[in-house]
């Protein structure tokens, strides 16, 4: 991951590439070139990005509703787009409090769009790296009260933590800081679907000079939830996680796998 203080328009960055795949305009030529090449190798990538965004909306809606969560720590949030976490959560629970975390300076320049909160709730933005959970937790504590149940959202971010032990440690540190009744949400690319195309696309990304990325298996993703109660339907392609029959959205099986777990 890049230094939060530096903006390098010559290298693709995941937040800006994802923004481009979602139809946004906050990206540079290097991001568009990397994304277009990846899509040629893996045509499902645009579908996967948009399906993952739809999953995030469904999951946050569940957490703020049935899950009765009023605090969200969204690490690796990416650039503002439609249906940001605070917008979805506060539509259900106006008093929801959300802290966003990312390390792309361009996200920081757009943070004002992430800080539009309902009067009853609150939002904040931190420029930080997922690999330093303690720094994130210290800074987030000015907005979130970690003695209360909190949803830790790690959507499309653990795939940048290449070492398995470090990735497990990141999750464990976040979940150790929140009480029983808190939730963990993860989305992560996998080769369980369209494996050859995913591997080719990932190889191209890792050769581009951008922060390296990796896939994990279903079992490896499930391992992040050790000690937690994994909600049905478990670790699944993001389109299969509690689809809304009234608004089915994208239904194809894609290579982004997701899960939500509760801390007992």
PDB file of C-alpha atoms in Angstrom:
ATOM      1  CA  UNK A   1       0.000   0.000   0.000  1.00  0.00           C
ATOM      2  CA  UNK A   2       1.115   3.552  -0.658  1.00  0.00           C
ATOM      3  CA  UNK A   3       2.083   6.218   1.829  1.00  0.00           C
ATOM      4  CA  UNK A   4      -1.078   8.193   2.645  1.00  0.00           C
ATOM      5  CA  UNK A   5       0.903  11.420   2.194  1.00  0.00           C
ATOM      6  CA  UNK A   6       1.836  10.735  -1.439  1.00  0.00           C
ATOM      7  CA  UNK A   7      -0.290  10.760  -4.561  1.00  0.00           C
ATOM      8  CA  UNK A   8       1.251   8.977  -7.537  1.00  0.00           C
ATOM      9  CA  UNK A   9      -0.864   9.316 -10.648  1.00  0.00           C
ATOM     10  CA  UNK A  10       1.566   7.182 -12.669  1.00  0.00           C
ATOM     11  CA  UNK A  11       0.799   3.949 -10.796  1.00  0.00           C
ATOM     12  CA  UNK A  12      -2.658   2.375 -10.598  1.00  0.00           C
ATOM     13  CA  UNK A  13      -4.274   2.349  -7.169  1.00  0.00           C
ATOM     14  CA  UNK A  14      -7.019  -0.062  -6.176  1.00  0.00           C
ATOM     15  CA  UNK A  15      -9.400   2.639  -4.909  1.00  0.00           C
ATOM     16  CA  UNK A  16      -9.214   4.522  -8.211  1.00  0.00           C
ATOM     17  CA  UNK A  17      -9.367   1.361 -10.353  1.00  0.00           C
ATOM     18  CA  UNK A  18     -12.459   0.235  -8.435  1.00  0.00           C
ATOM     19  CA  UNK A  19     -13.945   3.711  -8.910  1.00  0.00           C
ATOM     20  CA  UNK A  20     -13.441   3.370 -12.665  1.00  0.00           C
ATOM     21  CA  UNK A  21     -14.978  -0.112 -12.733  1.00  0.00           C
ATOM     22  CA  UNK A  22     -18.002   1.252 -10.869  1.00  0.00           C
ATOM     23  CA  UNK A  23     -18.437   3.988 -13.484  1.00  0.00           C
ATOM     24  CA  UNK A  24     -16.826   6.812 -11.503  1.00  0.00           C
ATOM     25  CA  UNK A  25     -14.632   9.649 -12.770  1.00  0.00           C
ATOM     26  CA  UNK A  26     -12.114   9.950  -9.926  1.00  0.00           C
ATOM     27  CA  UNK A  27      -9.252   8.069 -11.554  1.00  0.00           C
ATOM     28  CA  UNK A  28      -6.178   8.620 -13.700  1.00  0.00           C
ATOM     29  CA  UNK A  29      -4.989   7.246 -17.028  1.00  0.00           C
ATOM     30  CA  UNK A  30      -2.830   4.636 -15.290  1.00  0.00           C
ATOM     31  CA  UNK A  31      -5.859   3.380 -13.371  1.00  0.00           C
ATOM     32  CA  UNK A  32      -8.006   3.151 -16.490  1.00  0.00           C
ATOM     33  CA  UNK A  33      -5.260   1.409 -18.444  1.00  0.00           C
ATOM     34  CA  UNK A  34      -4.741  -1.171 -15.687  1.00  0.00           C
ATOM     35  CA  UNK A  35      -8.477  -1.731 -15.331  1.00  0.00           C
ATOM     36  CA  UNK A  36      -9.075  -2.089 -19.080  1.00  0.00           C
ATOM     37  CA  UNK A  37      -6.246  -4.586 -19.417  1.00  0.00           C
ATOM     38  CA  UNK A  38      -7.512  -6.561 -16.426  1.00  0.00           C
ATOM     39  CA  UNK A  39     -11.013  -6.636 -17.920  1.00  0.00           C
ATOM     40  CA  UNK A  40      -9.634  -8.009 -21.186  1.00  0.00           C
ATOM     41  CA  UNK A  41      -8.086 -10.850 -19.193  1.00  0.00           C
ATOM     42  CA  UNK A  42     -11.076 -11.235 -16.897  1.00  0.00           C
ATOM     43  CA  UNK A  43     -14.301  -9.926 -18.483  1.00  0.00           C
ATOM     44  CA  UNK A  44     -16.306 -10.541 -15.307  1.00  0.00           C
ATOM     45  CA  UNK A  45     -14.315  -7.893 -13.379  1.00  0.00           C
ATOM     46  CA  UNK A  46     -16.795  -5.048 -13.928  1.00  0.00           C
ATOM     47  CA  UNK A  47     -19.669  -7.321 -12.949  1.00  0.00           C
ATOM     48  CA  UNK A  48     -17.744  -8.487  -9.888  1.00  0.00           C
ATOM     49  CA  UNK A  49     -17.030  -4.933  -8.738  1.00  0.00           C
ATOM     50  CA  UNK A  50     -20.656  -3.898  -9.041  1.00  0.00           C
ATOM     51  CA  UNK A  51     -21.974  -7.099  -7.474  1.00  0.00           C
ATOM     52  CA  UNK A  52     -19.657  -6.609  -4.516  1.00  0.00           C
ATOM     53  CA  UNK A  53     -20.984  -3.080  -4.068  1.00  0.00           C
ATOM     54  CA  UNK A  54     -24.537  -4.419  -4.045  1.00  0.00           C
ATOM     55  CA  UNK A  55     -23.555  -7.004  -1.439  1.00  0.00           C
ATOM     56  CA  UNK A  56     -22.078  -4.285   0.770  1.00  0.00           C
ATOM     57  CA  UNK A  57     -25.369  -2.409   0.663  1.00  0.00           C
ATOM     58  CA  UNK A  58     -27.376  -5.512   1.607  1.00  0.00           C
ATOM     59  CA  UNK A  59     -24.997  -6.427   4.414  1.00  0.00           C
ATOM     60  CA  UNK A  60     -24.877  -2.929   5.925  1.00  0.00           C
ATOM     61  CA  UNK A  61     -28.666  -2.722   5.696  1.00  0.00           C
ATOM     62  CA  UNK A  62     -28.891  -6.023   7.598  1.00  0.00           C
ATOM     63  CA  UNK A  63     -26.361  -4.931  10.210  1.00  0.00           C
ATOM     64  CA  UNK A  64     -28.082  -1.615  10.886  1.00  0.00           C
ATOM     65  CA  UNK A  65     -31.497  -3.275  10.883  1.00  0.00           C
ATOM     66  CA  UNK A  66     -31.768  -6.818  12.183  1.00  0.00           C
ATOM     67  CA  UNK A  67     -28.228  -6.700  13.575  1.00  0.00           C
ATOM     68  CA  UNK A  68     -28.994  -3.470  15.493  1.00  0.00           C
ATOM     69  CA  UNK A  69     -25.473  -2.149  14.872  1.00  0.00           C
ATOM     70  CA  UNK A  70     -24.979   1.588  15.299  1.00  0.00           C
ATOM     71  CA  UNK A  71     -21.211   1.784  14.727  1.00  0.00           C
ATOM     72  CA  UNK A  72     -19.234   0.910  11.588  1.00  0.00           C
ATOM     73  CA  UNK A  73     -15.477   0.889  11.038  1.00  0.00           C
ATOM     74  CA  UNK A  74     -15.059   0.706   7.249  1.00  0.00           C
ATOM     75  CA  UNK A  75     -11.403  -0.004   6.421  1.00  0.00           C
ATOM     76  CA  UNK A  76     -10.379   0.340   2.780  1.00  0.00           C
ATOM     77  CA  UNK A  77     -13.494   2.265   1.894  1.00  0.00           C
ATOM     78  CA  UNK A  78     -12.351   3.501  -1.518  1.00  0.00           C
ATOM     79  CA  UNK A  79     -13.598   6.589  -3.277  1.00  0.00           C
ATOM     80  CA  UNK A  80     -17.081   7.892  -2.499  1.00  0.00           C
ATOM     81  CA  UNK A  81     -19.783   6.520  -4.773  1.00  0.00           C
ATOM     82  CA  UNK A  82     -23.487   5.763  -4.511  1.00  0.00           C
ATOM     83  CA  UNK A  83     -24.755   3.993  -1.395  1.00  0.00           C
ATOM     84  CA  UNK A  84     -21.761   4.626   0.834  1.00  0.00           C
ATOM     85  CA  UNK A  85     -21.781   2.805   4.160  1.00  0.00           C
ATOM     86  CA  UNK A  86     -23.029   5.766   6.176  1.00  0.00           C
ATOM     87  CA  UNK A  87     -25.806   6.479   3.688  1.00  0.00           C
ATOM     88  CA  UNK A  88     -27.103   2.920   3.820  1.00  0.00           C
ATOM     89  CA  UNK A  89     -26.714   2.594   7.590  1.00  0.00           C
ATOM     90  CA  UNK A  90     -28.260   5.973   8.413  1.00  0.00           C
ATOM     91  CA  UNK A  91     -31.203   5.332   6.103  1.00  0.00           C
ATOM     92  CA  UNK A  92     -32.045   2.488   8.503  1.00  0.00           C
ATOM     93  CA  UNK A  93     -30.672   3.969  11.737  1.00  0.00           C
ATOM     94  CA  UNK A  94     -30.141   7.742  11.589  1.00  0.00           C
ATOM     95  CA  UNK A  95     -27.979   7.627  14.725  1.00  0.00           C
ATOM     96  CA  UNK A  96     -25.401   5.308  13.130  1.00  0.00           C
ATOM     97  CA  UNK A  97     -21.766   6.385  13.459  1.00  0.00           C
ATOM     98  CA  UNK A  98     -19.265   5.517  10.708  1.00  0.00           C
ATOM     99  CA  UNK A  99     -15.496   5.879  10.489  1.00  0.00           C
ATOM    100  CA  UNK A 100     -13.933   5.397   7.059  1.00  0.00           C
ATOM    101  CA  UNK A 101     -10.285   4.412   6.589  1.00  0.00           C
ATOM    102  CA  UNK A 102      -8.206   4.459   3.395  1.00  0.00           C
ATOM    103  CA  UNK A 103      -4.646   5.205   2.345  1.00  0.00           C
ATOM    104  CA  UNK A 104      -5.188   6.797  -1.070  1.00  0.00           C
ATOM    105  CA  UNK A 105      -4.617  10.586  -0.932  1.00  0.00           C
ATOM    106  CA  UNK A 106      -7.278  11.041  -3.613  1.00  0.00           C
ATOM    107  CA  UNK A 107      -9.822   9.490  -1.261  1.00  0.00           C
ATOM    108  CA  UNK A 108      -8.765  12.058   1.334  1.00  0.00           C
ATOM    109  CA  UNK A 109      -9.463  14.901  -1.084  1.00  0.00           C
ATOM    110  CA  UNK A 110     -13.000  13.573  -1.506  1.00  0.00           C
ATOM    111  CA  UNK A 111     -13.534  12.805   2.179  1.00  0.00           C
ATOM    112  CA  UNK A 112     -16.079  15.624   2.505  1.00  0.00           C
ATOM    113  CA  UNK A 113     -18.477  13.417   0.531  1.00  0.00           C
ATOM    114  CA  UNK A 114     -17.994  10.721   3.160  1.00  0.00           C
ATOM    115  CA  UNK A 115     -18.595  13.114   6.037  1.00  0.00           C
ATOM    116  CA  UNK A 116     -22.173  14.074   5.236  1.00  0.00           C
ATOM    117  CA  UNK A 117     -23.987  12.629   8.207  1.00  0.00           C
ATOM    118  CA  UNK A 118     -27.512  12.720   9.528  1.00  0.00           C
ATOM    119  CA  UNK A 119     -27.836  15.124  12.481  1.00  0.00           C
ATOM    120  CA  UNK A 120     -28.309  12.175  14.840  1.00  0.00           C
ATOM    121  CA  UNK A 121     -25.257  10.239  13.647  1.00  0.00           C
ATOM    122  CA  UNK A 122     -21.614  10.961  12.857  1.00  0.00           C
ATOM    123  CA  UNK A 123     -18.970  10.197  10.232  1.00  0.00           C
ATOM    124  CA  UNK A 124     -15.196  10.564  10.183  1.00  0.00           C
ATOM    125  CA  UNK A 125     -12.336   9.742   7.808  1.00  0.00           C
ATOM    126  CA  UNK A 126      -8.849   8.478   8.648  1.00  0.00           C
ATOM    127  CA  UNK A 127      -5.858   8.281   6.308  1.00  0.00           C
ATOM    128  CA  UNK A 128      -4.248   5.051   7.514  1.00  0.00           C
ATOM    129  CA  UNK A 129      -3.090   1.572   6.515  1.00  0.00           C
ATOM    130  CA  UNK A 130      -5.049  -1.587   7.316  1.00  0.00           C
ATOM    131  CA  UNK A 131      -1.792  -3.201   8.477  1.00  0.00           C
ATOM    132  CA  UNK A 132      -1.703  -0.877  11.497  1.00  0.00           C
ATOM    133  CA  UNK A 133      -4.930  -1.744  13.335  1.00  0.00           C
ATOM    134  CA  UNK A 134      -3.824  -0.198  16.612  1.00  0.00           C
ATOM    135  CA  UNK A 135      -3.281   3.221  15.025  1.00  0.00           C
ATOM    136  CA  UNK A 136      -6.684   2.950  13.338  1.00  0.00           C
ATOM    137  CA  UNK A 137      -8.403   1.937  16.559  1.00  0.00           C
ATOM    138  CA  UNK A 138      -6.803   4.781  18.534  1.00  0.00           C
ATOM    139  CA  UNK A 139      -7.858   7.398  15.989  1.00  0.00           C
ATOM    140  CA  UNK A 140     -11.342   5.928  15.444  1.00  0.00           C
ATOM    141  CA  UNK A 141     -12.019   6.032  19.185  1.00  0.00           C
ATOM    142  CA  UNK A 142     -12.703   9.753  18.914  1.00  0.00           C
ATOM    143  CA  UNK A 143     -15.878   8.919  16.958  1.00  0.00           C
ATOM    144  CA  UNK A 144     -16.693   5.323  17.884  1.00  0.00           C
ATOM    145  CA  UNK A 145     -17.203   3.921  21.371  1.00  0.00           C
ATOM    146  CA  UNK A 146     -15.587   0.494  21.257  1.00  0.00           C
ATOM    147  CA  UNK A 147     -17.372  -0.736  24.355  1.00  0.00           C
ATOM    148  CA  UNK A 148     -20.472  -0.847  22.134  1.00  0.00           C
ATOM    149  CA  UNK A 149     -21.108  -3.400  19.363  1.00  0.00           C
ATOM    150  CA  UNK A 150     -19.391  -2.373  16.158  1.00  0.00           C
ATOM    151  CA  UNK A 151     -19.279  -3.706  12.602  1.00  0.00           C
ATOM    152  CA  UNK A 152     -15.752  -4.017  11.223  1.00  0.00           C
ATOM    153  CA  UNK A 153     -15.982  -3.790   7.429  1.00  0.00           C
ATOM    154  CA  UNK A 154     -12.998  -5.188   5.493  1.00  0.00           C
ATOM    155  CA  UNK A 155     -14.302  -5.140   1.948  1.00  0.00           C
ATOM    156  CA  UNK A 156     -11.679  -5.826  -0.708  1.00  0.00           C
ATOM    157  CA  UNK A 157      -8.781  -4.904   1.567  1.00  0.00           C
ATOM    158  CA  UNK A 158      -7.327  -8.082   3.139  1.00  0.00           C
ATOM    159  CA  UNK A 159      -6.262  -9.172  -0.346  1.00  0.00           C
ATOM    160  CA  UNK A 160      -3.565  -6.475  -0.088  1.00  0.00           C
ATOM    161  CA  UNK A 161      -2.130  -8.105   3.043  1.00  0.00           C
ATOM    162  CA  UNK A 162      -0.011 -10.731   1.352  1.00  0.00           C
ATOM    163  CA  UNK A 163       1.150 -12.679   4.396  1.00  0.00           C
ATOM    164  CA  UNK A 164      -1.461 -15.005   5.885  1.00  0.00           C
ATOM    165  CA  UNK A 165      -0.258 -14.616   9.467  1.00  0.00           C
ATOM    166  CA  UNK A 166      -0.290 -10.825   9.182  1.00  0.00           C
ATOM    167  CA  UNK A 167      -3.775 -10.854   7.652  1.00  0.00           C
ATOM    168  CA  UNK A 168      -5.048 -13.055  10.486  1.00  0.00           C
ATOM    169  CA  UNK A 169      -3.400 -10.740  13.014  1.00  0.00           C
ATOM    170  CA  UNK A 170      -5.107  -7.706  11.453  1.00  0.00           C
ATOM    171  CA  UNK A 171      -8.524  -9.327  11.812  1.00  0.00           C
ATOM    172  CA  UNK A 172      -7.791 -10.567  15.328  1.00  0.00           C
ATOM    173  CA  UNK A 173      -6.694  -7.122  16.501  1.00  0.00           C
ATOM    174  CA  UNK A 174      -9.818  -5.446  15.183  1.00  0.00           C
ATOM    175  CA  UNK A 175     -12.130  -8.072  16.652  1.00  0.00           C
ATOM    176  CA  UNK A 176     -10.316  -8.085  20.010  1.00  0.00           C
ATOM    177  CA  UNK A 177     -11.088  -4.373  20.310  1.00  0.00           C
ATOM    178  CA  UNK A 178     -14.873  -4.743  19.965  1.00  0.00           C
ATOM    179  CA  UNK A 179     -17.338  -6.403  22.359  1.00  0.00           C
ATOM    180  CA  UNK A 180     -19.673  -9.360  22.005  1.00  0.00           C
ATOM    181  CA  UNK A 181     -22.452  -8.633  19.554  1.00  0.00           C
ATOM    182  CA  UNK A 182     -20.044  -7.003  17.089  1.00  0.00           C
ATOM    183  CA  UNK A 183     -19.752  -8.161  13.486  1.00  0.00           C
ATOM    184  CA  UNK A 184     -17.015  -8.790  10.927  1.00  0.00           C
ATOM    185  CA  UNK A 185     -17.685  -8.326   7.200  1.00  0.00           C
ATOM    186  CA  UNK A 186     -15.147  -9.490   4.634  1.00  0.00           C
ATOM    187  CA  UNK A 187     -15.108  -9.566   0.856  1.00  0.00           C
ATOM    188  CA  UNK A 188     -12.092 -11.099  -0.868  1.00  0.00           C
ATOM    189  CA  UNK A 189     -11.177 -12.258  -4.397  1.00  0.00           C
ATOM    190  CA  UNK A 190     -10.748 -15.983  -4.971  1.00  0.00           C
ATOM    191  CA  UNK A 191      -9.834 -18.380  -7.751  1.00  0.00           C
ATOM    192  CA  UNK A 192     -12.769 -20.643  -6.840  1.00  0.00           C
ATOM    193  CA  UNK A 193     -14.617 -19.048  -9.785  1.00  0.00           C
ATOM    194  CA  UNK A 194     -13.011 -18.344 -13.194  1.00  0.00           C
ATOM    195  CA  UNK A 195      -9.658 -19.349 -11.726  1.00  0.00           C
ATOM    196  CA  UNK A 196      -7.465 -18.995 -14.816  1.00  0.00           C
ATOM    197  CA  UNK A 197      -8.847 -15.549 -15.666  1.00  0.00           C
ATOM    198  CA  UNK A 198      -8.509 -14.369 -12.066  1.00  0.00           C
ATOM    199  CA  UNK A 199      -4.894 -15.558 -11.901  1.00  0.00           C
ATOM    200  CA  UNK A 200      -4.031 -13.859 -15.207  1.00  0.00           C
ATOM    201  CA  UNK A 201      -5.666 -10.595 -14.136  1.00  0.00           C
ATOM    202  CA  UNK A 202      -3.936 -10.665 -10.756  1.00  0.00           C
ATOM    203  CA  UNK A 203      -0.568 -11.413 -12.338  1.00  0.00           C
ATOM    204  CA  UNK A 204      -1.000  -8.412 -14.632  1.00  0.00           C
ATOM    205  CA  UNK A 205      -1.897  -6.200 -11.657  1.00  0.00           C
ATOM    206  CA  UNK A 206       1.112  -7.349  -9.647  1.00  0.00           C
ATOM    207  CA  UNK A 207       3.436  -6.646 -12.574  1.00  0.00           C
ATOM    208  CA  UNK A 208       2.071  -3.113 -13.009  1.00  0.00           C
ATOM    209  CA  UNK A 209       4.011  -1.635 -10.084  1.00  0.00           C
ATOM    210  CA  UNK A 210       0.881  -1.171  -7.991  1.00  0.00           C
ATOM    211  CA  UNK A 211       0.527  -2.534  -4.459  1.00  0.00           C
ATOM    212  CA  UNK A 212       0.503  -6.341  -4.837  1.00  0.00           C
ATOM    213  CA  UNK A 213      -2.686  -8.304  -4.394  1.00  0.00           C
ATOM    214  CA  UNK A 214      -3.573 -11.965  -3.817  1.00  0.00           C
ATOM    215  CA  UNK A 215      -6.498 -14.364  -3.760  1.00  0.00           C
ATOM    216  CA  UNK A 216      -7.506 -16.761  -0.990  1.00  0.00           C
ATOM    217  CA  UNK A 217      -9.507 -19.975  -0.961  1.00  0.00           C
ATOM    218  CA  UNK A 218     -12.897 -20.405   0.669  1.00  0.00           C
ATOM    219  CA  UNK A 219     -11.226 -22.190   3.585  1.00  0.00           C
ATOM    220  CA  UNK A 220      -8.691 -19.401   4.016  1.00  0.00           C
ATOM    221  CA  UNK A 221     -11.438 -16.788   3.995  1.00  0.00           C
ATOM    222  CA  UNK A 222     -13.462 -18.863   6.457  1.00  0.00           C
ATOM    223  CA  UNK A 223     -10.407 -18.962   8.706  1.00  0.00           C
ATOM    224  CA  UNK A 224     -10.702 -15.223   9.337  1.00  0.00           C
ATOM    225  CA  UNK A 225     -13.946 -16.002  11.182  1.00  0.00           C
ATOM    226  CA  UNK A 226     -12.485 -18.474  13.665  1.00  0.00           C
ATOM    227  CA  UNK A 227     -14.127 -17.836  17.027  1.00  0.00           C
ATOM    228  CA  UNK A 228     -17.027 -15.983  15.427  1.00  0.00           C
ATOM    229  CA  UNK A 229     -20.523 -17.165  14.546  1.00  0.00           C
ATOM    230  CA  UNK A 230     -20.550 -17.298  10.747  1.00  0.00           C
ATOM    231  CA  UNK A 231     -23.931 -16.106   9.482  1.00  0.00           C
ATOM    232  CA  UNK A 232     -25.818 -18.065   6.841  1.00  0.00           C
ATOM    233  CA  UNK A 233     -25.112 -18.677   4.028  1.00  0.00           C
ATOM    234  CA  UNK A 234     -21.440 -18.708   5.073  1.00  0.00           C
ATOM    235  CA  UNK A 235     -18.621 -17.927   2.634  1.00  0.00           C
ATOM    236  CA  UNK A 236     -20.230 -17.504  -0.780  1.00  0.00           C
ATOM    237  CA  UNK A 237     -19.939 -15.534  -3.984  1.00  0.00           C
ATOM    238  CA  UNK A 238     -21.168 -12.038  -3.189  1.00  0.00           C
ATOM    239  CA  UNK A 239     -24.295 -12.368  -5.316  1.00  0.00           C
ATOM    240  CA  UNK A 240     -25.444 -15.331  -3.193  1.00  0.00           C
ATOM    241  CA  UNK A 241     -25.275 -13.527   0.160  1.00  0.00           C
ATOM    242  CA  UNK A 242     -28.908 -12.947   1.160  1.00  0.00           C
ATOM    243  CA  UNK A 243     -30.137 -11.556  -2.174  1.00  0.00           C
ATOM    244  CA  UNK A 244     -33.166  -9.305  -1.966  1.00  0.00           C
ATOM    245  CA  UNK A 245     -35.933 -10.868  -4.106  1.00  0.00           C
ATOM    246  CA  UNK A 246     -37.516  -7.446  -4.508  1.00  0.00           C
ATOM    247  CA  UNK A 247     -34.292  -5.997  -5.962  1.00  0.00           C
ATOM    248  CA  UNK A 248     -32.273  -8.971  -7.233  1.00  0.00           C
ATOM    249  CA  UNK A 249     -29.551  -6.905  -8.919  1.00  0.00           C
ATOM    250  CA  UNK A 250     -26.666  -8.941 -10.314  1.00  0.00           C
ATOM    251  CA  UNK A 251     -27.250 -12.669  -9.885  1.00  0.00           C
ATOM    252  CA  UNK A 252     -24.265 -14.244 -11.688  1.00  0.00           C
ATOM    253  CA  UNK A 253     -21.650 -16.189  -9.733  1.00  0.00           C
ATOM    254  CA  UNK A 254     -18.549 -13.985  -9.552  1.00  0.00           C
ATOM    255  CA  UNK A 255     -15.049 -14.402  -8.118  1.00  0.00           C
ATOM    256  CA  UNK A 256     -15.513 -12.053  -5.158  1.00  0.00           C
ATOM    257  CA  UNK A 257     -16.401 -14.137  -2.099  1.00  0.00           C
ATOM    258  CA  UNK A 258     -17.903 -12.701   1.063  1.00  0.00           C
ATOM    259  CA  UNK A 259     -18.992 -13.562   4.579  1.00  0.00           C
ATOM    260  CA  UNK A 260     -20.364 -11.924   7.726  1.00  0.00           C
ATOM    261  CA  UNK A 261     -19.748 -13.196  11.243  1.00  0.00           C
ATOM    262  CA  UNK A 262     -20.873 -12.213  14.755  1.00  0.00           C
ATOM    263  CA  UNK A 263     -18.694 -12.105  17.849  1.00  0.00           C
ATOM    264  CA  UNK A 264     -20.430 -14.199  20.525  1.00  0.00           C
TER     265      UNK A 264
END
